[in-house]
Coordinates of C-alpha atoms in Angstrom, one line a residue:
A1 CA -23.7 41.5 -9.8
A2 CA -25.4 37.8 -10.7
V3 CA -24.3 35.0 -12.3
A4 CA -26.7 32.2 -13.9
M5 CA -25.8 28.6 -12.9
F6 CA -26.5 26.1 -15.6
T7 CA -26.7 22.3 -14.7
G8 CA -27.8 19.5 -16.2
K9 CA -26.5 15.9 -17.6
A10 CA -23.9 15.5 -20.4
N11 CA -25.8 13.9 -22.9
C12 CA -29.1 16.0 -22.3
P13 CA -30.1 18.0 -25.6
Y14 CA -32.2 20.5 -23.9
Y15 CA -29.2 21.2 -21.8
A16 CA -27.2 21.5 -24.9
K17 CA -29.8 24.2 -26.1
A18 CA -29.8 26.4 -22.7
E19 CA -26.1 26.4 -22.6
L20 CA -25.4 27.6 -26.1
L21 CA -28.2 30.4 -25.5
A22 CA -26.4 31.2 -22.2
D23 CA -23.0 31.5 -24.2
Y24 CA -24.8 34.0 -26.6
L25 CA -26.1 36.1 -23.8
Q26 CA -22.6 35.7 -22.2
T27 CA -20.8 36.8 -25.4
N28 CA -23.1 39.9 -26.2
L29 CA -24.8 41.3 -23.0
P30 CA -21.6 43.2 -20.5
N31 CA -23.1 42.1 -17.2
F32 CA -24.5 38.3 -18.1
R33 CA -22.2 35.8 -16.3
V34 CA -22.7 32.0 -16.9
H35 CA -21.4 29.3 -14.6
K36 CA -21.9 25.9 -16.2
I37 CA -21.6 22.6 -14.3
T38 CA -22.0 19.3 -16.3
Q39 CA -23.1 16.2 -14.7
H40 CA -22.6 12.8 -15.7
P41 CA -25.9 11.0 -16.6
E42 CA -25.6 8.6 -13.6
K43 CA -24.8 11.2 -11.3
W44 CA -27.4 13.4 -12.1
E45 CA -30.4 12.2 -10.3
Q46 CA -28.7 12.2 -7.3
W47 CA -26.7 15.7 -7.9
L48 CA -30.2 17.3 -8.7
H49 CA -32.2 15.8 -5.8
D50 CA -29.5 17.0 -3.3
I51 CA -29.4 20.6 -4.7
C52 CA -33.1 21.1 -4.5
E53 CA -33.3 19.3 -0.9
T54 CA -30.4 22.2 0.0
N55 CA -31.7 24.9 -1.1
G56 CA -35.7 23.9 -0.8
W57 CA -36.3 23.9 -4.5
E58 CA -38.6 21.7 -6.6
H59 CA -37.5 20.8 -9.6
R60 CA -37.0 17.2 -11.5
Q61 CA -36.1 18.2 -15.2
C62 CA -33.0 18.6 -17.0
P63 CA -31.6 21.4 -16.8
I64 CA -31.9 23.3 -13.7
I65 CA -31.1 26.8 -14.2
W66 CA -30.9 29.6 -11.2
R67 CA -29.5 32.9 -10.3
E68 CA -26.8 33.7 -7.5
L69 CA -25.6 36.7 -6.1
L70 CA -21.8 37.3 -6.2
D71 CA -21.4 39.1 -3.5
R72 CA -24.1 37.8 -0.8
G73 CA -23.9 34.3 -1.0
G74 CA -26.5 32.1 0.6
K75 CA -29.7 30.8 -1.8
G76 CA -30.1 31.0 -5.3
Q77 CA -32.9 32.2 -6.6
L78 CA -34.3 29.2 -8.9
L79 CA -35.1 30.0 -12.6
G80 CA -36.5 26.8 -13.7
G81 CA -35.7 24.5 -16.8
L82 CA -35.2 25.1 -20.4
N83 CA -38.8 26.4 -21.1
D84 CA -38.3 29.1 -18.1
F85 CA -34.7 30.2 -19.3
L86 CA -36.3 30.7 -23.1
E87 CA -39.0 32.5 -21.4
Y88 CA -36.6 34.6 -19.2
A89 CA -34.3 35.7 -22.4
Q90 CA -37.2 36.5 -24.4
Q91 CA -38.8 38.5 -21.7
Y92 CA -35.7 40.2 -20.3
Y93 CA -33.5 40.7 -23.4
G94 CA -35.7 40.0 -26.6
I95 CA -33.6 36.8 -28.0
T96 CA -35.0 33.5 -28.9
S97 CA -33.3 30.3 -29.6
M98 CA -33.8 29.1 -33.2
M99 CA -31.6 25.5 -32.6
L100 CA -33.0 22.7 -34.4
N101 CA -33.7 19.0 -32.7
E102 CA -30.7 17.6 -34.7
E103 CA -28.3 20.4 -33.8
M104 CA -29.4 19.7 -29.8
L105 CA -28.7 16.1 -30.2
D106 CA -25.3 16.5 -32.0
I107 CA -23.9 18.9 -29.2
A108 CA -25.3 17.0 -26.6
E109 CA -23.1 14.0 -28.1
E110 CA -20.2 16.4 -28.0
N111 CA -20.8 17.5 -24.5
L112 CA -20.9 13.7 -23.1
K113 CA -17.6 12.8 -25.2
A114 CA -15.7 16.2 -23.7
H115 CA -17.0 15.5 -20.0
L116 CA -15.8 12.2 -20.1
E117 CA -12.6 13.0 -21.3
I118 CA -12.6 15.9 -18.5
V119 CA -13.5 13.4 -15.8
K120 CA -10.5 11.0 -17.0
E121 CA -8.0 13.5 -16.9
D122 CA -9.0 14.9 -13.5
E123 CA -8.8 11.2 -12.3
E124 CA -5.3 11.0 -13.8
I125 CA -4.4 14.3 -12.1
R126 CA -5.7 13.3 -8.7
S127 CA -4.2 10.0 -8.9
L128 CA -0.7 11.9 -9.1
I129 CA -1.5 14.0 -6.2
K130 CA -3.4 11.3 -4.1
P131 CA -1.0 10.8 -1.2
M132 CA 0.0 7.0 -0.8
Q133 CA -2.0 5.4 2.3
I134 CA 0.7 3.3 4.6
W135 CA -1.0 1.5 7.7
I136 CA 1.3 0.7 10.6
T137 CA 0.1 -2.0 13.0
S138 CA 1.4 -2.4 16.7
A139 CA 2.5 1.0 16.0
S140 CA 4.1 2.1 19.3
V141 CA 6.9 -0.3 19.0
P142 CA 10.4 1.1 18.5
I143 CA 10.5 0.0 14.9
C144 CA 7.7 2.2 13.7
Y145 CA 9.4 5.1 15.4
H146 CA 12.6 4.6 13.4
L147 CA 10.4 3.8 10.2
I148 CA 8.4 6.9 9.9
P149 CA 11.6 9.3 8.9
L150 CA 12.6 6.5 6.3
L151 CA 9.3 6.4 5.0
A152 CA 8.7 10.1 4.6
N153 CA 12.0 11.6 3.5
G154 CA 11.2 10.3 -0.2
E155 CA 14.0 7.8 -1.2
V156 CA 11.5 4.5 -0.1
F157 CA 8.8 5.6 -2.8
G158 CA 10.6 8.5 -4.6
M159 CA 10.5 12.3 -4.5
T160 CA 7.4 13.1 -6.0
T161 CA 5.5 10.8 -4.0
E162 CA 3.2 11.9 -1.1
I163 CA 2.4 9.9 1.6
S164 CA -0.3 9.4 4.7
I165 CA 0.8 7.2 7.3
H166 CA -2.3 5.8 9.7
L167 CA -0.7 4.3 13.1
L168 CA -2.8 1.4 14.8
D169 CA -2.8 0.2 18.1
T170 CA -4.5 -0.8 21.1
D171 CA -6.3 2.0 23.5
Q172 CA -3.8 1.6 26.3
F173 CA -0.7 3.2 23.5
K174 CA -2.9 6.1 22.3
E175 CA -0.4 8.5 24.3
I176 CA 2.2 7.2 22.8
L177 CA 0.8 7.0 19.3
R178 CA -0.3 10.7 19.7
S179 CA 3.6 11.6 20.9
I180 CA 4.6 10.0 17.6
V181 CA 2.4 11.7 15.6
M182 CA 3.3 15.2 17.0
E183 CA 7.0 14.7 16.6
A184 CA 6.3 13.7 13.0
E185 CA 4.2 16.7 12.5
D186 CA 7.1 18.8 13.8
M187 CA 9.6 17.5 11.7
A188 CA 7.4 18.8 8.6
F189 CA 8.5 16.1 6.0
P190 CA 7.6 17.8 2.5
L191 CA 6.2 14.4 1.6
L192 CA 4.2 13.3 4.2
R193 CA 0.7 14.7 3.9
S194 CA -1.0 13.6 6.9
I195 CA 0.1 11.2 9.9
S196 CA -2.9 9.8 12.4
E197 CA -3.4 7.4 15.3
H198 CA -6.1 4.7 15.3
T199 CA -7.4 2.7 17.9
K200 CA -10.8 1.4 16.5
I201 CA -10.1 -1.9 14.9
D202 CA -13.2 -2.0 12.7
Q203 CA -11.7 1.1 10.8
A204 CA -8.4 -0.2 10.3
F205 CA -6.7 -0.2 6.9
I206 CA -9.6 1.8 5.1
D207 CA -8.0 2.6 1.7
A208 CA -4.5 1.0 2.3
D209 CA -1.9 0.8 -0.2
I210 CA 0.6 -0.6 2.0
I211 CA 0.1 -2.5 5.3
I212 CA 3.1 -3.4 7.6
V213 CA 2.3 -5.5 10.3
L214 CA 4.5 -5.2 13.4
D215 CA 2.7 -7.3 16.1
D216 CA 4.6 -9.7 18.3
V217 CA 3.7 -12.1 20.8
L218 CA 6.7 -11.9 23.9
L219 CA 7.8 -15.7 24.0
N220 CA 8.1 -17.0 27.6
L221 CA 8.2 -20.9 27.2
E222 CA 8.3 -21.3 31.2
V223 CA 4.8 -19.3 31.3
Q224 CA 2.9 -20.5 28.0
S225 CA 3.5 -23.1 25.6
L226 CA 4.2 -22.7 21.9
E227 CA 1.0 -23.8 20.8
D228 CA -0.8 -21.0 23.0
Y229 CA 1.3 -18.4 21.4
I230 CA 0.9 -19.8 17.8
R231 CA -2.8 -19.7 18.6
E232 CA -2.4 -15.9 19.6
V233 CA -1.0 -15.0 16.3
S234 CA -3.2 -17.0 14.1
E235 CA -6.1 -15.3 16.0
M236 CA -4.9 -12.1 15.5
C237 CA -4.7 -12.7 11.6
Q238 CA -8.0 -13.4 11.6
V239 CA -8.9 -10.5 12.9
Y240 CA -6.8 -8.4 10.6
A241 CA -7.6 -10.5 7.0
P242 CA -11.4 -10.0 6.8
L243 CA -10.8 -6.1 7.5
I244 CA -7.9 -5.9 5.0
E245 CA -10.0 -7.4 2.4
R246 CA -13.0 -5.4 3.2
N247 CA -11.3 -1.6 3.8
A248 CA -7.9 -2.0 1.6
K249 CA -7.1 -1.4 -2.1
S250 CA -7.3 -4.7 -3.8
D251 CA -3.7 -4.5 -4.8
V252 CA -2.7 -3.7 -1.3
K253 CA 0.9 -4.8 -0.1
V254 CA 1.1 -6.7 3.6
I255 CA 4.5 -6.6 4.9
S256 CA 5.4 -9.1 7.9
S257 CA 8.0 -8.2 10.3
G258 CA 9.2 -8.4 14.0
K259 CA 10.7 -10.3 15.9
T260 CA 8.7 -13.0 16.4
F261 CA 6.2 -15.6 13.8
A262 CA 7.0 -13.4 10.7
N263 CA 6.4 -16.1 8.6
L264 CA 3.3 -17.5 10.2
K265 CA 1.6 -14.2 10.3
A266 CA 2.2 -13.8 6.6
T267 CA 0.8 -17.1 6.1
M268 CA -2.2 -17.0 8.5
L269 CA -3.1 -13.5 6.7
R270 CA -3.3 -15.5 3.5
T271 CA -5.0 -18.4 4.9
Y272 CA -7.8 -16.1 6.6
G273 CA -7.7 -13.4 3.3
P274 CA -8.0 -15.5 0.3
S275 CA -8.8 -12.4 -1.7
I276 CA -5.4 -10.9 -1.0
R277 CA -3.4 -11.3 -3.7
P278 CA -0.8 -14.1 -2.6
E279 CA 2.3 -12.1 -4.4
N280 CA 1.5 -9.0 -2.4
I281 CA 2.2 -10.6 1.3
I282 CA 5.7 -11.1 2.1
A283 CA 8.0 -11.3 5.2
I284 CA 11.2 -9.2 5.8
A285 CA 14.3 -11.1 6.1
T286 CA 16.4 -8.6 5.5
S287 CA 17.7 -8.0 9.0
W288 CA 18.9 -11.7 9.5
E289 CA 20.9 -10.9 6.0
S290 CA 22.5 -8.2 7.5
A291 CA 23.3 -9.2 10.6
A292 CA 25.1 -12.5 8.8
K293 CA 26.8 -9.9 6.5
A294 CA 28.1 -8.1 9.7
M295 CA 29.3 -11.1 11.6
L296 CA 31.3 -11.8 8.1
A297 CA 32.5 -8.4 7.6
R298 CA 34.3 -8.3 11.0
K299 CA 35.7 -12.0 10.6
L300 CA 37.4 -10.6 7.2
K301 CA 37.9 -6.9 8.5
M302 CA 36.2 -5.6 5.9
N303 CA 33.2 -2.9 5.0
T304 CA 30.0 -4.9 5.8
A305 CA 28.3 -3.4 2.4
G306 CA 30.9 -5.2 0.9
V307 CA 29.3 -8.6 1.6
K308 CA 27.3 -9.5 -1.0
D309 CA 24.4 -12.3 -1.4
V310 CA 23.7 -14.0 1.9
I311 CA 20.7 -16.0 1.4
V312 CA 18.4 -16.6 4.4
W313 CA 16.3 -19.7 4.0
G314 CA 13.3 -21.0 6.0
N315 CA 11.5 -19.6 9.1
I316 CA 12.7 -15.7 9.3
T317 CA 12.2 -15.6 13.1
G318 CA 12.5 -18.9 13.9
S319 CA 14.3 -21.9 12.3
N320 CA 16.4 -20.5 9.4
Y321 CA 19.4 -21.3 7.6
I322 CA 22.2 -19.1 6.6
D323 CA 23.5 -20.0 3.1
L324 CA 26.7 -18.8 2.2
S325 CA 27.4 -20.8 -1.1
H326 CA 26.4 -18.0 -3.5
A327 CA 27.9 -15.2 -1.2
K328 CA 30.3 -12.9 -2.9
L329 CA 32.9 -10.1 -1.5
Y330 CA 33.3 -6.7 -3.5
G331 CA 35.9 -4.2 -2.7
Y332 CA 38.1 -7.0 -0.5
D333 CA 41.7 -5.8 0.2
C334 CA 44.0 -8.5 -1.0
A335 CA 46.4 -9.1 -3.1
I336 CA 44.0 -9.7 -6.2
R337 CA 42.6 -6.3 -7.4
G338 CA 40.2 -5.1 -9.7
P339 CA 37.7 -2.7 -10.9
P340 CA 34.9 -1.9 -8.5
N341 CA 32.4 -4.3 -9.8
F342 CA 35.1 -7.0 -9.5
Q343 CA 33.6 -9.8 -7.1
R344 CA 35.2 -12.8 -5.3
P345 CA 33.4 -16.0 -3.8
L346 CA 33.2 -15.5 -0.2
L347 CA 33.9 -19.0 0.4
N348 CA 37.2 -19.0 -1.2
M349 CA 38.3 -15.8 0.7
I350 CA 37.7 -17.4 4.4
Y351 CA 40.5 -19.9 4.7
D352 CA 39.5 -20.8 8.1
S353 CA 36.9 -23.3 7.0
E354 CA 36.6 -24.6 10.5
W355 CA 35.2 -21.1 11.5
I356 CA 32.2 -21.2 8.8
H357 CA 31.3 -25.0 10.1
S358 CA 32.2 -24.5 13.7
E359 CA 31.4 -20.7 14.6
F360 CA 29.3 -19.5 11.7
L361 CA 26.8 -22.1 10.9
S362 CA 26.4 -22.9 14.7
A363 CA 25.9 -19.3 15.4
Q364 CA 22.4 -19.1 15.1
S365 CA 21.1 -18.5 18.4
T366 CA 23.8 -15.4 18.5
L367 CA 22.6 -13.9 15.5
S368 CA 19.2 -14.4 16.7
S369 CA 20.1 -12.5 20.2
Q370 CA 21.5 -9.8 17.8
V371 CA 18.5 -9.2 15.9
S372 CA 16.1 -9.5 18.6
R373 CA 18.2 -7.0 21.1
C374 CA 18.2 -4.3 18.1
T375 CA 16.3 -1.2 19.4
G376 CA 14.4 -0.9 15.9
M377 CA 16.8 0.8 13.5
L378 CA 17.6 -2.4 11.7
P379 CA 14.2 -3.8 11.4
A380 CA 13.3 -0.2 10.2
H381 CA 15.6 -0.1 7.7
A382 CA 15.1 -3.6 6.5
I383 CA 11.6 -2.9 5.9
A384 CA 12.5 0.1 4.1
T385 CA 15.0 -1.2 2.0
V386 CA 12.8 -3.9 0.9
M387 CA 9.8 -1.7 0.1
R388 CA 12.3 0.8 -2.1
Y389 CA 13.2 -2.4 -4.1
W390 CA 9.6 -3.5 -4.6
Y391 CA 8.8 -0.3 -6.1
H392 CA 11.8 0.6 -7.8
G393 CA 13.9 -2.6 -8.5
S394 CA 16.7 -4.5 -6.3
P395 CA 20.4 -4.1 -7.8
S396 CA 20.9 -6.3 -10.6
E397 CA 22.1 -9.6 -10.5
E398 CA 21.7 -9.4 -6.3
I399 CA 20.3 -11.7 -4.4
I400 CA 17.2 -10.4 -1.5
S401 CA 15.8 -13.1 0.7
V402 CA 12.1 -12.4 1.4
G403 CA 9.5 -14.8 2.8
I404 CA 6.7 -15.5 0.0
L405 CA 4.3 -17.9 -0.6
S406 CA 5.5 -21.2 -2.0
E407 CA 4.5 -22.5 -5.2
G408 CA 6.9 -25.6 -5.2
Q409 CA 9.8 -23.9 -6.0
F410 CA 13.4 -25.7 -4.6
C411 CA 10.9 -28.6 -3.7
I412 CA 9.3 -26.6 -1.0
P413 CA 5.8 -27.7 -0.1
E414 CA 3.2 -25.1 -1.4
G415 CA 0.9 -23.1 0.9
I416 CA 3.7 -22.0 3.5
I417 CA 5.5 -18.5 3.8
F418 CA 9.2 -19.4 3.5
S419 CA 12.3 -17.3 3.0
M420 CA 14.3 -17.8 -0.4
P421 CA 16.0 -15.9 -2.7
V422 CA 14.3 -13.4 -5.3
R423 CA 15.0 -10.4 -7.2
F424 CA 12.8 -7.1 -7.8
Q425 CA 11.8 -5.8 -10.8
N426 CA 9.3 -3.3 -12.6
G427 CA 7.0 -3.4 -8.8
N428 CA 7.1 -7.1 -8.7
W429 CA 9.7 -9.8 -7.8
E430 CA 10.3 -13.3 -8.8
V431 CA 12.3 -16.3 -7.4
M432 CA 15.7 -16.7 -8.6
T433 CA 15.2 -20.2 -9.4
E434 CA 18.1 -20.5 -11.4
L435 CA 20.9 -20.9 -8.4
E436 CA 21.7 -24.2 -7.7
I437 CA 21.3 -26.2 -4.5
N438 CA 23.6 -28.3 -3.5
E439 CA 22.5 -31.7 -1.8
T440 CA 23.4 -30.4 1.7
T441 CA 21.3 -27.3 1.6
Q442 CA 18.6 -29.3 0.1
K443 CA 18.0 -31.4 3.1
V444 CA 18.3 -28.5 5.7
L445 CA 15.3 -26.9 3.2
E446 CA 13.3 -30.1 3.7
R447 CA 13.8 -29.9 7.4
L448 CA 12.9 -26.4 7.5
S449 CA 9.6 -26.8 5.6
H450 CA 8.5 -29.5 7.6
E451 CA 8.8 -27.2 10.7
L452 CA 7.0 -24.4 8.9
V453 CA 4.2 -27.0 7.5
Q454 CA 3.7 -28.2 11.4
E455 CA 3.5 -24.7 12.6
K456 CA 0.9 -24.0 10.0
L457 CA -1.1 -26.9 10.9
V458 CA -1.0 -26.1 14.6
A459 CA -2.5 -22.4 13.9
L460 CA -5.4 -24.1 12.0
K461 CA -5.6 -26.8 14.4
E462 CA -6.0 -24.4 17.8
I463 CA -8.5 -21.9 15.7
N464 CA -10.4 -25.2 14.5
E465 CA -10.7 -26.0 18.1
M466 CA -12.0 -22.7 19.3
H467 CA -14.4 -22.0 16.7
P468 CA -15.7 -25.4 15.2
Y469 CA -18.6 -24.2 13.5
E470 CA -16.9 -21.3 11.5
A471 CA -13.9 -24.2 10.3
E472 CA -16.8 -25.9 8.8

């Protein structure tokens, strides 16, 4: 048994005439089988060159027709172009085509239109099943280990979205990456299409939809100055940013997390990657939010989940300010009761105002220690939560703190990544500029802004001194 293979440009009238004759033969001859492959006009020349090179044929016209044995495989037998096929049909079957030129042109036009519609449908179907590409840097750290199950169980992106995870780190952590990959594969998450390890930096971020930057520097100011650590962060971003621009998708989302310099990493990635969409670079502040809420809940002897709208301002992993002026309590057990959505201002319920000023607001070092000591569950949950909000929206009316590129909101200088209150909806975020800021908070924001501006200037100064030619 054999099949006749027909291939041509979708808008070629000669291909239209050949395929109509082939359809007639297939309908009227019991042993004549046809398989048609229509090519886009722009791809035809390359496709013809490749098929001829593979089979050792010499053919430069449209269409190209060959016979292929169904049960043997291997190289097909070239019949040739339209004239060869007309001669073949006349000689073997006594059948000729009487199609007129106008008919050939009309059918060729219809072929092109139908082909473009099929291509569009195929692309839409592929887009539905194509996995989301997620890259995680410094992937040997514990945060990544805890983050993978949260990403793969379907709750972040939805139960119909498959994902592929790419773990990036240096050669010295190759075995750790391999063990993480094997364990994730053993868990057989239905939505995890693939997980792989990468140690070659030039291949980083290929086709990335999401990049989670976990790189940290181990601060020890007795060994190195703060400026040296800032330089390390800036140099790392100077490597990553061009790779993101070159290899990642144009609408890639970049998420900065970790225990040190979360804001600076995001700022420097924006600085050295100017084509990355500024609204798509954020720093995660949710770990601080959660730790502060837990501290308040312990004081009030209530469930931490009932504490809402605690705002983290400023430098997430540096000098930040925990703002309770908008905080609310839900489900707080006291004399006044209401429906499940009934809420009370937190500051009205903590009568020990001295505790707020003396213990809580001076507890930055305690909170910092809590966040830094965590084994990875808290920051992993924070990243997963913010990503879920980004794709599916945050709870209505709830305040979420995120480090984003300032555009002058709340009188914060432009051009720095600053943690401030936002809400997520329709795949985007917006700053909650309608919130009223009291005079005390405004003064704190001025101080925090100044520190972040200075940090950015130090980072740029260090790089400019090392690479003066590139800076010019």
